[in-house]
Amino acid sequence: MNKLSQIALQLCDVETEEEAIKAIKRVSKFKNNEAIAEVVYDEITYKFHYFNKLTQQEQQSQYADKVFESYKGLPFKVQIDFGVLLQEKLDGNNYKYSARIPSLDNAFKHKQSTITDKKSLEQFKIDMFKQLRELMERTYEDTRNLIVGIFNVMFYTYKLIDTGSRMPYLDKHLKL
């Protein structure tokens, strides 16, 4: 087992493994395998769930389950993006490696899902694997950079706004 496959889901062989690992380490923000960042905007809390060292496709399903469990059955919206390792062919047999971290800009390009129960979670997982498959099918004809590995996944989530009697700003109108 090579070193790259211990920190990334390797999609194809790389010419210089050390350079590929250096590219990932340059952009890797988190030392832990998991991190959650929260941003509050207009009284809504947006969460970014980051999972590093993505080495198997099955881990994505486990990560989706963790995100679902963190909302304790409450409905939420989710979008996803991947951190990818890119290989650019220079002249001859020389390659340059760079890494792109997952971002909200790229997450917005993909389908947004509403998770309300286990059934919708399973549908999200199917869509997530379809998105991964599309990402893996890129070639040099599609882009000048070939995606050779996936090292990180980000789930961008937010809880759906409460409705009806659960709306906090309606409390001031209730006489209890």
PDB file of C-alpha atoms in Angstrom, residues 25-176:
ATOM      1  CA  LYS A  25      -0.391  18.901   2.724  1.00  0.00           C
ATOM      2  CA  ARG A  26      -0.064  22.481   1.412  1.00  0.00           C
ATOM      3  CA  VAL A  27      -3.831  23.006   1.379  1.00  0.00           C
ATOM      4  CA  SER A  28      -4.879  20.732   4.227  1.00  0.00           C
ATOM      5  CA  LYS A  29      -6.293  23.045   6.895  1.00  0.00           C
ATOM      6  CA  PHE A  30      -7.213  20.560   9.586  1.00  0.00           C
ATOM      7  CA  LYS A  31      -4.918  18.263  11.511  1.00  0.00           C
ATOM      8  CA  ASN A  32      -7.841  16.172  12.738  1.00  0.00           C
ATOM      9  CA  ASN A  33      -9.789  13.787  10.565  1.00  0.00           C
ATOM     10  CA  GLU A  34     -13.001  15.712  11.249  1.00  0.00           C
ATOM     11  CA  ALA A  35     -13.822  19.374  11.780  1.00  0.00           C
ATOM     12  CA  ILE A  36     -16.994  21.444  11.994  1.00  0.00           C
ATOM     13  CA  ALA A  37     -17.154  25.168  11.320  1.00  0.00           C
ATOM     14  CA  GLU A  38     -20.259  27.202  12.106  1.00  0.00           C
ATOM     15  CA  VAL A  39     -21.362  30.512  10.640  1.00  0.00           C
ATOM     16  CA  VAL A  40     -24.440  32.369  11.911  1.00  0.00           C
ATOM     17  CA  TYR A  41     -26.157  34.586   9.386  1.00  0.00           C
ATOM     18  CA  ASP A  42     -29.624  36.102   9.752  1.00  0.00           C
ATOM     19  CA  GLU A  43     -30.313  33.905  12.818  1.00  0.00           C
ATOM     20  CA  ILE A  44     -29.604  30.720  10.848  1.00  0.00           C
ATOM     21  CA  THR A  45     -26.605  28.555  11.741  1.00  0.00           C
ATOM     22  CA  TYR A  46     -24.771  27.165   8.728  1.00  0.00           C
ATOM     23  CA  LYS A  47     -22.397  24.273   9.371  1.00  0.00           C
ATOM     24  CA  PHE A  48     -19.449  23.062   7.345  1.00  0.00           C
ATOM     25  CA  HIS A  49     -18.622  19.429   8.163  1.00  0.00           C
ATOM     26  CA  TYR A  50     -15.134  18.524   6.913  1.00  0.00           C
ATOM     27  CA  PHE A  51     -13.835  14.961   6.792  1.00  0.00           C
ATOM     28  CA  ASN A  52     -10.175  14.398   5.907  1.00  0.00           C
ATOM     29  CA  LYS A  53      -8.318  11.270   4.865  1.00  0.00           C
ATOM     30  CA  LEU A  54     -11.051  10.033   2.575  1.00  0.00           C
ATOM     31  CA  THR A  55      -9.566   6.699   1.462  1.00  0.00           C
ATOM     32  CA  GLN A  56     -12.644   4.596   0.614  1.00  0.00           C
ATOM     33  CA  GLN A  57     -15.984   5.387  -0.982  1.00  0.00           C
ATOM     34  CA  GLU A  58     -17.804   3.705   1.908  1.00  0.00           C
ATOM     35  CA  GLN A  59     -16.493   6.390   4.266  1.00  0.00           C
ATOM     36  CA  GLN A  60     -18.703   8.964   2.551  1.00  0.00           C
ATOM     37  CA  SER A  61     -21.778   7.005   3.564  1.00  0.00           C
ATOM     38  CA  GLN A  62     -20.539   6.868   7.158  1.00  0.00           C
ATOM     39  CA  TYR A  63     -19.854  10.618   7.113  1.00  0.00           C
ATOM     40  CA  ALA A  64     -23.365  11.317   5.791  1.00  0.00           C
ATOM     41  CA  ASP A  65     -24.766   9.225   8.667  1.00  0.00           C
ATOM     42  CA  LYS A  66     -22.727  11.288  11.177  1.00  0.00           C
ATOM     43  CA  VAL A  67     -24.091  14.534   9.769  1.00  0.00           C
ATOM     44  CA  PHE A  68     -27.651  13.133   9.906  1.00  0.00           C
ATOM     45  CA  GLU A  69     -27.191  12.046  13.532  1.00  0.00           C
ATOM     46  CA  SER A  70     -25.860  15.496  14.470  1.00  0.00           C
ATOM     47  CA  TYR A  71     -29.248  16.999  13.543  1.00  0.00           C
ATOM     48  CA  LYS A  72     -31.082  14.466  15.764  1.00  0.00           C
ATOM     49  CA  GLY A  73     -33.905  13.826  13.316  1.00  0.00           C
ATOM     50  CA  LEU A  74     -34.606  17.473  12.477  1.00  0.00           C
ATOM     51  CA  PRO A  75     -34.916  18.266   8.761  1.00  0.00           C
ATOM     52  CA  PHE A  76     -31.977  20.057   7.125  1.00  0.00           C
ATOM     53  CA  LYS A  77     -30.575  21.060   3.743  1.00  0.00           C
ATOM     54  CA  VAL A  78     -27.240  19.706   2.560  1.00  0.00           C
ATOM     55  CA  GLN A  79     -24.798  20.259  -0.282  1.00  0.00           C
ATOM     56  CA  ILE A  80     -21.485  18.542  -0.845  1.00  0.00           C
ATOM     57  CA  ASP A  81     -18.088  19.213  -2.385  1.00  0.00           C
ATOM     58  CA  PHE A  82     -14.824  17.299  -2.555  1.00  0.00           C
ATOM     59  CA  GLY A  83     -11.187  18.203  -2.060  1.00  0.00           C
ATOM     60  CA  VAL A  84      -9.368  16.873  -5.119  1.00  0.00           C
ATOM     61  CA  LEU A  85      -5.776  16.242  -6.144  1.00  0.00           C
ATOM     62  CA  LEU A  86      -5.073  17.521  -9.667  1.00  0.00           C
ATOM     63  CA  GLN A  87      -2.325  16.385 -12.038  1.00  0.00           C
ATOM     64  CA  GLU A  88      -1.247  18.703 -14.843  1.00  0.00           C
ATOM     65  CA  LYS A  89       1.021  17.325 -17.540  1.00  0.00           C
ATOM     66  CA  LEU A  90       3.820  19.700 -18.407  1.00  0.00           C
ATOM     67  CA  ASP A  91       6.357  18.866 -21.111  1.00  0.00           C
ATOM     68  CA  GLY A  92       7.493  15.292 -21.686  1.00  0.00           C
ATOM     69  CA  ASN A  93       6.951  13.111 -18.631  1.00  0.00           C
ATOM     70  CA  ASN A  94       6.891  15.987 -16.151  1.00  0.00           C
ATOM     71  CA  TYR A  95       3.821  16.552 -14.027  1.00  0.00           C
ATOM     72  CA  LYS A  96       2.744  19.291 -11.664  1.00  0.00           C
ATOM     73  CA  TYR A  97       0.418  18.502  -8.759  1.00  0.00           C
ATOM     74  CA  SER A  98      -1.974  20.840  -7.052  1.00  0.00           C
ATOM     75  CA  ALA A  99      -4.909  20.390  -4.724  1.00  0.00           C
ATOM     76  CA  ARG A 100      -8.287  22.100  -4.591  1.00  0.00           C
ATOM     77  CA  ILE A 101     -10.025  22.204  -1.242  1.00  0.00           C
ATOM     78  CA  PRO A 102     -13.802  21.882  -1.054  1.00  0.00           C
ATOM     79  CA  SER A 103     -15.556  25.218  -1.196  1.00  0.00           C
ATOM     80  CA  LEU A 104     -19.027  26.620  -0.916  1.00  0.00           C
ATOM     81  CA  ASP A 105     -18.763  27.990  -4.464  1.00  0.00           C
ATOM     82  CA  ASN A 106     -18.348  24.489  -5.851  1.00  0.00           C
ATOM     83  CA  ALA A 107     -20.989  23.050  -3.520  1.00  0.00           C
ATOM     84  CA  PHE A 108     -23.562  25.454  -4.957  1.00  0.00           C
ATOM     85  CA  LYS A 109     -22.961  23.944  -8.406  1.00  0.00           C
ATOM     86  CA  HIS A 110     -24.364  20.634  -7.220  1.00  0.00           C
ATOM     87  CA  LYS A 111     -27.860  19.566  -6.341  1.00  0.00           C
ATOM     88  CA  GLN A 112     -29.112  20.625  -2.934  1.00  0.00           C
ATOM     89  CA  SER A 113     -30.912  17.923  -0.956  1.00  0.00           C
ATOM     90  CA  THR A 114     -33.413  18.150   1.862  1.00  0.00           C
ATOM     91  CA  ILE A 115     -32.922  15.435   4.466  1.00  0.00           C
ATOM     92  CA  THR A 116     -36.018  14.740   6.539  1.00  0.00           C
ATOM     93  CA  ASP A 117     -35.708  11.042   7.386  1.00  0.00           C
ATOM     94  CA  LYS A 118     -33.667   7.886   6.721  1.00  0.00           C
ATOM     95  CA  LYS A 119     -35.270   7.425   3.298  1.00  0.00           C
ATOM     96  CA  SER A 120     -34.228  10.885   2.092  1.00  0.00           C
ATOM     97  CA  LEU A 121     -30.766  10.265   3.587  1.00  0.00           C
ATOM     98  CA  GLU A 122     -30.419   7.090   1.506  1.00  0.00           C
ATOM     99  CA  GLN A 123     -31.469   9.018  -1.622  1.00  0.00           C
ATOM    100  CA  PHE A 124     -28.860  11.668  -0.796  1.00  0.00           C
ATOM    101  CA  LYS A 125     -26.202   8.949  -0.544  1.00  0.00           C
ATOM    102  CA  ILE A 126     -27.174   7.668  -4.005  1.00  0.00           C
ATOM    103  CA  ASP A 127     -26.918  11.203  -5.404  1.00  0.00           C
ATOM    104  CA  MET A 128     -23.587  11.675  -3.624  1.00  0.00           C
ATOM    105  CA  PHE A 129     -22.126   8.566  -5.274  1.00  0.00           C
ATOM    106  CA  LYS A 130     -23.460   9.719  -8.665  1.00  0.00           C
ATOM    107  CA  GLN A 131     -21.697  13.030  -8.150  1.00  0.00           C
ATOM    108  CA  LEU A 132     -18.501  11.220  -7.200  1.00  0.00           C
ATOM    109  CA  ARG A 133     -18.763   9.035 -10.311  1.00  0.00           C
ATOM    110  CA  GLU A 134     -19.148  12.139 -12.510  1.00  0.00           C
ATOM    111  CA  LEU A 135     -16.109  13.647 -10.837  1.00  0.00           C
ATOM    112  CA  MET A 136     -14.083  10.493 -11.476  1.00  0.00           C
ATOM    113  CA  GLU A 137     -15.010  10.358 -15.181  1.00  0.00           C
ATOM    114  CA  ARG A 138     -13.229  13.594 -16.071  1.00  0.00           C
ATOM    115  CA  THR A 139     -10.348  13.242 -18.488  1.00  0.00           C
ATOM    116  CA  TYR A 140      -7.750  15.526 -20.051  1.00  0.00           C
ATOM    117  CA  GLU A 141     -10.307  16.350 -22.762  1.00  0.00           C
ATOM    118  CA  ASP A 142     -12.655  17.869 -20.148  1.00  0.00           C
ATOM    119  CA  THR A 143     -10.031  19.899 -18.360  1.00  0.00           C
ATOM    120  CA  ARG A 144      -6.326  20.483 -18.587  1.00  0.00           C
ATOM    121  CA  ASN A 145      -5.988  19.025 -15.101  1.00  0.00           C
ATOM    122  CA  LEU A 146      -6.684  15.360 -14.452  1.00  0.00           C
ATOM    123  CA  ILE A 147      -8.277  14.511 -11.103  1.00  0.00           C
ATOM    124  CA  VAL A 148      -6.144  11.717  -9.662  1.00  0.00           C
ATOM    125  CA  GLY A 149      -7.375  11.619  -6.067  1.00  0.00           C
ATOM    126  CA  ILE A 150      -9.981  12.780  -3.578  1.00  0.00           C
ATOM    127  CA  PHE A 151      -8.666  13.581  -0.109  1.00  0.00           C
ATOM    128  CA  ASN A 152     -11.431  15.533   1.611  1.00  0.00           C
ATOM    129  CA  VAL A 153     -15.206  15.915   1.619  1.00  0.00           C
ATOM    130  CA  MET A 154     -17.289  18.840   2.891  1.00  0.00           C
ATOM    131  CA  PHE A 155     -20.973  18.739   3.793  1.00  0.00           C
ATOM    132  CA  TYR A 156     -22.546  22.212   3.897  1.00  0.00           C
ATOM    133  CA  THR A 157     -25.713  22.055   6.007  1.00  0.00           C
ATOM    134  CA  TYR A 158     -28.314  24.201   7.680  1.00  0.00           C
ATOM    135  CA  LYS A 159     -31.432  23.415   9.667  1.00  0.00           C
ATOM    136  CA  LEU A 160     -34.725  24.257   8.042  1.00  0.00           C
ATOM    137  CA  ILE A 161     -36.471  27.261   9.542  1.00  0.00           C
ATOM    138  CA  ASP A 162     -39.121  26.455  12.129  1.00  0.00           C
ATOM    139  CA  THR A 163     -42.677  27.071  10.985  1.00  0.00           C
ATOM    140  CA  GLY A 164     -45.988  27.698  12.683  1.00  0.00           C
ATOM    141  CA  SER A 165     -46.024  27.807  16.466  1.00  0.00           C
ATOM    142  CA  ARG A 166     -42.310  26.873  16.563  1.00  0.00           C
ATOM    143  CA  MET A 167     -41.276  30.218  15.043  1.00  0.00           C
ATOM    144  CA  PRO A 168     -39.327  32.081  17.762  1.00  0.00           C
ATOM    145  CA  TYR A 169     -40.439  35.559  16.728  1.00  0.00           C
ATOM    146  CA  LEU A 170     -44.113  34.579  17.174  1.00  0.00           C
ATOM    147  CA  ASP A 171     -43.529  34.005  20.897  1.00  0.00           C
ATOM    148  CA  LYS A 172     -43.805  37.732  21.628  1.00  0.00           C
ATOM    149  CA  HIS A 173     -47.378  37.684  20.292  1.00  0.00           C
ATOM    150  CA  LEU A 174     -48.455  34.785  22.499  1.00  0.00           C
ATOM    151  CA  LYS A 175     -49.850  35.545  25.926  1.00  0.00           C
ATOM    152  CA  LEU A 176     -48.845  32.749  28.240  1.00  0.00           C
TER     153      LEU A 176
END
